[in-house]
Amino acid sequence: MPRKQPAVLTVDAPMDTGRLDSLLAWYFVIIWGSGYLASKTGMQYAAPFTFLTLRYAFGILCLLPWMLMARPSWPSSRREIMHICVAGLLMHAVNLGGSHHAQYLGMSAGVTALLLSTQPLLTAVVAHRLMGERLGAAQWAGVVLGLAGVMLVVWHKIDVQAVTLASLFAAAVSLTAITAGTLYQRAFCKTVDLRSAALLQFVISLAVLAPLAWIGEGMVVRWSWPLVFSILFLVVLASILAVNALHVLMRRGQATKVTSLFFLTPIVAVLLEWMMFGVVPTLLSVAGIAVTCAGVALVSGIRR
């Protein structure tokens, strides 16, 4: 009888962890995909850097009371603070600044989504060469299949004429930043408290974006309830909860496996656009959804 207890613990704990990881993954996909629509709504009332300045200023106001109540642990050295700030600048200020500015310069949402959805492929290459992650043939096939599926999903929204060198450069900066930031946080911020790290990253992002908003855009804001709701959604559900969910998943699994979730976010955006605005997906989009899901299943389901 005494020997049965350890057996129960060794079986149930991984199952519980697996369920939690699944919930975190689906939460991230749904919220991150919804963020495309929320950002599009917000930038109707404020230019990109101004909109992001409001977003991170409000984020700091939300986090401060939480810090006082939760009393999280803080970085123990200047080196650790530096790593947290570098990751935050890449994932928040540079990534979102680039993607928002690309759309502000005229790049369509379809082209932006397509370019940023190449992140899992870029992550797979970097993680394979620099971090020693070995991917099987089926996983590489899943990455390529996922990218092909995303292209089918957003193909009907692509307007190549709206693409300029400046917007293409902004999107490339965003893609590089989110890839580097995700891997950097995983490599150098493995043990940090995600709550205190979020506050530090919001502060450094605000310090960079606010001058850009003031000098380049005049900090012009047309206040409205849609703007307020979009900021609230993006701060609480995306920048705080979804980003932390991504970091938790990165700590527990392969970089390529986790970032393959980004393939699913344009699908969420397409489905929400259908439900909210009546934009019916084309048959090509439906086929792309099936192909993308198959690709993600290959990346996530194969064990080494």
Coordinates of C-alpha atoms in Angstrom, one line a residue:
M1 CA 0.0 0.0 0.0
P2 CA 2.7 2.6 0.8
R3 CA 4.2 2.1 -2.7
K4 CA 1.0 3.2 -4.5
Q5 CA 1.2 6.9 -3.5
P6 CA 4.3 7.8 -5.5
A7 CA 2.9 6.1 -8.6
V8 CA -0.2 8.3 -8.4
L9 CA 1.9 11.5 -8.1
T10 CA 4.2 10.7 -11.0
V11 CA 1.3 10.1 -13.3
D12 CA -1.1 12.9 -12.3
A13 CA 1.4 15.8 -12.1
P14 CA 2.5 15.7 -15.7
M15 CA -1.2 15.4 -16.8
D16 CA -2.1 18.5 -14.7
T17 CA 0.9 20.4 -16.2
G18 CA -0.2 19.3 -19.7
R19 CA -3.7 20.6 -19.1
L20 CA -2.4 24.0 -17.8
D21 CA 0.0 24.3 -20.8
S22 CA -2.9 23.6 -23.2
L23 CA -5.1 26.3 -21.5
L24 CA -2.2 28.8 -21.6
A25 CA -1.6 28.0 -25.3
W26 CA -5.2 28.5 -26.3
Y27 CA -5.5 31.7 -24.2
F28 CA -2.4 33.1 -25.9
V29 CA -3.6 32.2 -29.4
I30 CA -7.1 33.7 -28.9
I31 CA -6.0 36.9 -27.2
W32 CA -3.0 37.5 -29.6
G33 CA -5.2 36.9 -32.6
S34 CA -7.8 39.3 -31.2
G35 CA -5.1 41.9 -30.7
Y36 CA -5.0 42.6 -34.4
L37 CA -8.6 43.9 -34.3
A38 CA -8.0 45.8 -31.1
S39 CA -4.9 47.5 -32.4
K40 CA -6.7 48.4 -35.7
T41 CA -9.5 50.0 -33.7
G42 CA -7.2 52.0 -31.4
M43 CA -5.1 53.4 -34.2
Q44 CA -8.1 55.0 -35.6
Y45 CA -7.9 57.5 -32.7
A46 CA -4.2 57.8 -32.1
A47 CA -1.1 57.3 -34.3
P48 CA 1.0 54.2 -33.6
F49 CA 3.6 55.5 -31.2
T50 CA 1.1 57.6 -29.4
F51 CA -1.3 54.7 -29.1
L52 CA 1.5 52.5 -27.7
T53 CA 2.5 55.3 -25.3
L54 CA -1.0 55.3 -23.9
R55 CA -1.0 51.5 -23.8
Y56 CA 2.2 51.2 -21.7
A57 CA 1.3 54.2 -19.4
F58 CA -2.0 52.5 -18.6
G59 CA -0.2 49.2 -18.2
I60 CA 2.1 50.7 -15.5
L61 CA -0.9 52.1 -13.7
C62 CA -2.5 48.7 -13.7
L63 CA 0.7 46.9 -12.5
L64 CA 1.6 49.2 -9.6
P65 CA -1.3 48.2 -7.3
W66 CA -0.7 44.5 -8.2
M67 CA 3.0 44.9 -7.2
L68 CA 2.0 46.4 -3.9
M69 CA -0.4 43.6 -3.1
A70 CA 1.6 40.7 -4.5
R71 CA 5.0 41.8 -3.4
P72 CA 6.9 39.9 -6.1
S73 CA 10.7 39.3 -6.0
W74 CA 12.8 41.9 -7.8
P75 CA 16.0 41.4 -9.8
S76 CA 19.0 40.8 -7.6
S77 CA 21.6 42.5 -9.8
R78 CA 22.0 45.2 -12.4
R79 CA 22.9 42.6 -14.9
E80 CA 19.6 40.9 -14.4
I81 CA 17.8 44.2 -14.8
M82 CA 19.7 44.8 -18.0
H83 CA 18.6 41.5 -19.4
I84 CA 14.9 42.1 -18.5
C85 CA 15.0 45.6 -20.1
V86 CA 16.6 44.3 -23.3
A87 CA 14.0 41.6 -23.7
G88 CA 11.3 44.1 -22.9
L89 CA 12.5 46.6 -25.5
L90 CA 12.6 43.9 -28.2
M91 CA 9.3 42.2 -27.4
H92 CA 7.3 45.4 -26.6
A93 CA 8.7 48.7 -27.9
V94 CA 10.5 47.5 -31.1
N95 CA 8.2 44.6 -32.0
L96 CA 4.9 46.5 -31.6
G97 CA 6.3 49.8 -32.8
G98 CA 7.5 48.2 -36.0
S99 CA 4.2 46.3 -36.7
H100 CA 2.0 49.2 -35.9
H101 CA 4.1 51.6 -37.9
A102 CA 4.0 49.3 -40.9
Q103 CA 0.2 49.4 -41.0
Y104 CA 0.3 53.2 -40.4
L105 CA 2.4 53.5 -43.5
G106 CA -0.2 51.7 -45.6
M107 CA 0.7 48.0 -45.3
S108 CA -2.4 45.9 -45.2
A109 CA -3.3 43.7 -42.3
G110 CA -3.0 40.7 -44.5
V111 CA 0.6 41.4 -45.6
T112 CA 1.6 42.3 -42.0
A113 CA 0.1 39.1 -40.7
L114 CA 1.8 37.1 -43.3
L115 CA 5.3 38.6 -42.7
L116 CA 5.0 38.3 -38.9
S117 CA 3.7 34.7 -39.2
T118 CA 7.2 33.7 -40.5
Q119 CA 8.4 34.0 -36.9
P120 CA 8.2 30.2 -36.1
L121 CA 10.3 29.5 -39.2
L122 CA 12.9 32.1 -38.2
T123 CA 12.8 30.9 -34.6
A124 CA 13.4 27.3 -35.7
V125 CA 16.5 28.3 -37.7
V126 CA 18.0 30.4 -34.9
A127 CA 17.1 27.9 -32.1
H128 CA 18.6 25.1 -34.2
R129 CA 21.9 26.8 -35.0
L130 CA 22.5 28.8 -31.8
M131 CA 20.6 27.0 -29.0
G132 CA 21.2 23.4 -30.0
E133 CA 17.5 22.5 -30.5
R134 CA 17.2 19.5 -32.8
L135 CA 14.1 19.3 -35.0
G136 CA 13.0 16.1 -36.7
A137 CA 12.0 16.1 -40.4
A138 CA 8.3 16.0 -39.4
Q139 CA 8.7 19.1 -37.3
W140 CA 10.5 21.0 -40.0
A141 CA 7.7 20.0 -42.4
G142 CA 5.2 21.2 -39.8
V143 CA 6.8 24.7 -39.7
V144 CA 6.8 25.0 -43.5
L145 CA 3.2 23.6 -43.7
G146 CA 2.0 26.1 -41.0
L147 CA 3.5 29.0 -43.0
A148 CA 1.9 27.8 -46.2
G149 CA -1.5 27.5 -44.4
V150 CA -1.2 31.1 -43.1
M151 CA -0.5 32.3 -46.7
L152 CA -3.7 30.7 -47.8
V153 CA -5.7 32.2 -44.9
V154 CA -4.6 35.8 -45.6
W155 CA -4.1 35.6 -49.3
H156 CA -7.4 37.4 -50.2
K157 CA -6.4 40.3 -48.0
I158 CA -3.0 40.9 -49.5
D159 CA -2.6 44.2 -51.3
V160 CA 0.9 44.2 -52.7
Q161 CA 0.5 47.8 -54.1
A162 CA 0.2 49.1 -50.5
V163 CA 3.7 47.7 -49.6
T164 CA 6.5 50.3 -49.6
L165 CA 10.1 49.9 -48.7
A166 CA 9.5 51.8 -45.5
S167 CA 6.6 49.7 -44.4
L168 CA 8.5 46.5 -45.4
F169 CA 11.4 47.6 -43.3
A170 CA 9.2 48.3 -40.3
A171 CA 7.6 44.9 -40.6
A172 CA 11.1 43.3 -40.8
V173 CA 12.2 45.1 -37.7
S174 CA 9.1 43.9 -35.9
L175 CA 9.7 40.3 -37.0
T176 CA 13.3 40.4 -36.0
A177 CA 12.5 41.9 -32.6
I178 CA 9.8 39.5 -31.6
T179 CA 12.0 36.5 -32.6
A180 CA 15.1 37.9 -30.8
G181 CA 13.1 39.0 -27.7
T182 CA 11.4 35.7 -27.3
L183 CA 14.7 33.7 -27.4
Y184 CA 16.5 36.3 -25.4
Q185 CA 14.0 36.2 -22.5
R186 CA 14.2 32.4 -22.6
A187 CA 18.0 32.4 -22.5
F188 CA 18.8 35.1 -20.0
C189 CA 15.6 35.6 -17.9
K190 CA 14.8 32.0 -17.0
T191 CA 14.3 32.6 -13.3
V192 CA 12.9 36.2 -13.1
D193 CA 9.6 36.9 -11.5
L194 CA 7.4 37.7 -14.5
R195 CA 5.3 40.2 -12.6
S196 CA 8.2 42.5 -11.6
A197 CA 9.8 41.9 -15.1
A198 CA 6.6 43.1 -16.8
L199 CA 6.6 46.4 -14.8
L200 CA 10.3 47.0 -15.7
Q201 CA 9.6 46.2 -19.4
F202 CA 6.6 48.5 -19.5
V203 CA 8.7 51.4 -18.0
I204 CA 11.6 51.0 -20.4
S205 CA 9.2 50.7 -23.4
L206 CA 7.3 53.8 -22.3
A207 CA 10.6 55.7 -21.9
V208 CA 11.5 54.9 -25.5
L209 CA 8.1 55.3 -27.2
A210 CA 6.9 58.5 -25.4
P211 CA 9.6 60.8 -27.0
L212 CA 8.9 59.2 -30.4
A213 CA 5.2 59.9 -30.0
W214 CA 5.8 63.5 -28.9
I215 CA 8.4 64.4 -31.5
G216 CA 7.1 62.5 -34.5
E217 CA 3.3 62.5 -33.9
G218 CA 2.6 65.5 -31.6
M219 CA 0.9 63.1 -29.1
V220 CA -2.5 63.8 -30.7
V221 CA -5.3 61.7 -29.2
R222 CA -9.0 61.7 -30.1
W223 CA -10.5 60.2 -27.0
S224 CA -13.4 57.7 -27.4
W225 CA -14.8 54.6 -25.8
P226 CA -13.5 52.3 -28.5
L227 CA -10.0 53.7 -27.9
V228 CA -10.4 53.1 -24.1
F229 CA -11.7 49.6 -24.5
S230 CA -8.9 48.7 -27.0
I231 CA -6.2 49.9 -24.6
L232 CA -7.8 48.0 -21.7
F233 CA -8.0 44.8 -23.7
L234 CA -4.5 45.1 -25.0
V235 CA -2.9 46.0 -21.7
V236 CA -4.6 43.5 -19.3
L237 CA -5.4 40.5 -21.6
A238 CA -2.5 40.8 -24.1
S239 CA 0.6 42.7 -22.8
I240 CA 0.3 41.3 -19.2
L241 CA -1.5 38.0 -19.3
A242 CA -0.8 36.7 -22.8
V243 CA 2.8 37.7 -22.9
N244 CA 3.4 36.0 -19.5
A245 CA 1.6 32.9 -20.7
L246 CA 4.0 32.8 -23.7
H247 CA 7.0 33.1 -21.3
V248 CA 5.7 30.3 -19.1
L249 CA 5.3 28.1 -22.1
M250 CA 8.8 29.0 -23.4
R251 CA 10.3 28.0 -20.0
R252 CA 8.6 24.6 -20.3
G253 CA 9.1 23.6 -24.0
Q254 CA 11.0 24.0 -27.2
A255 CA 11.2 27.5 -28.7
T256 CA 10.0 26.3 -32.1
K257 CA 7.2 24.3 -30.6
V258 CA 5.9 27.2 -28.6
T259 CA 6.3 29.9 -31.3
S260 CA 4.4 27.7 -33.8
L261 CA 1.3 29.0 -31.9
F262 CA 1.9 32.3 -33.8
F263 CA 0.7 30.5 -36.9
L264 CA -2.8 30.2 -35.4
T265 CA -3.2 33.9 -34.5
P266 CA -4.2 35.1 -38.0
I267 CA -6.8 32.4 -38.1
V268 CA -8.3 33.8 -34.9
A269 CA -8.3 37.3 -36.4
V270 CA -10.1 36.0 -39.6
L271 CA -12.7 34.1 -37.6
L272 CA -13.4 37.1 -35.3
E273 CA -13.6 39.4 -38.3
W274 CA -16.3 37.1 -39.6
M275 CA -18.3 37.0 -36.4
M276 CA -18.0 40.7 -35.6
F277 CA -18.0 42.4 -39.0
G278 CA -19.6 39.7 -41.3
V279 CA -16.5 39.3 -43.4
V280 CA -17.0 35.7 -44.6
P281 CA -13.8 33.7 -45.1
T282 CA -13.1 32.4 -48.6
L283 CA -12.8 28.7 -49.4
L284 CA -9.1 29.3 -49.7
S285 CA -9.0 30.7 -46.2
V286 CA -10.9 27.6 -44.9
A287 CA -8.4 25.3 -46.6
G288 CA -5.5 27.4 -45.1
I289 CA -7.0 27.0 -41.6
A290 CA -6.9 23.2 -42.1
V291 CA -3.4 23.2 -43.4
T292 CA -2.1 25.5 -40.6
C293 CA -3.7 23.4 -37.9
A294 CA -2.0 20.3 -39.4
G295 CA 1.4 22.1 -39.4
V296 CA 1.0 23.2 -35.8
A297 CA 0.0 19.6 -34.8
L298 CA 3.2 18.3 -36.5
V299 CA 5.4 20.8 -34.7
S300 CA 3.7 20.3 -31.3
G301 CA 3.0 16.6 -31.3
I302 CA 6.3 15.1 -32.4
R303 CA 8.6 14.0 -29.6
R304 CA 12.3 13.8 -30.0

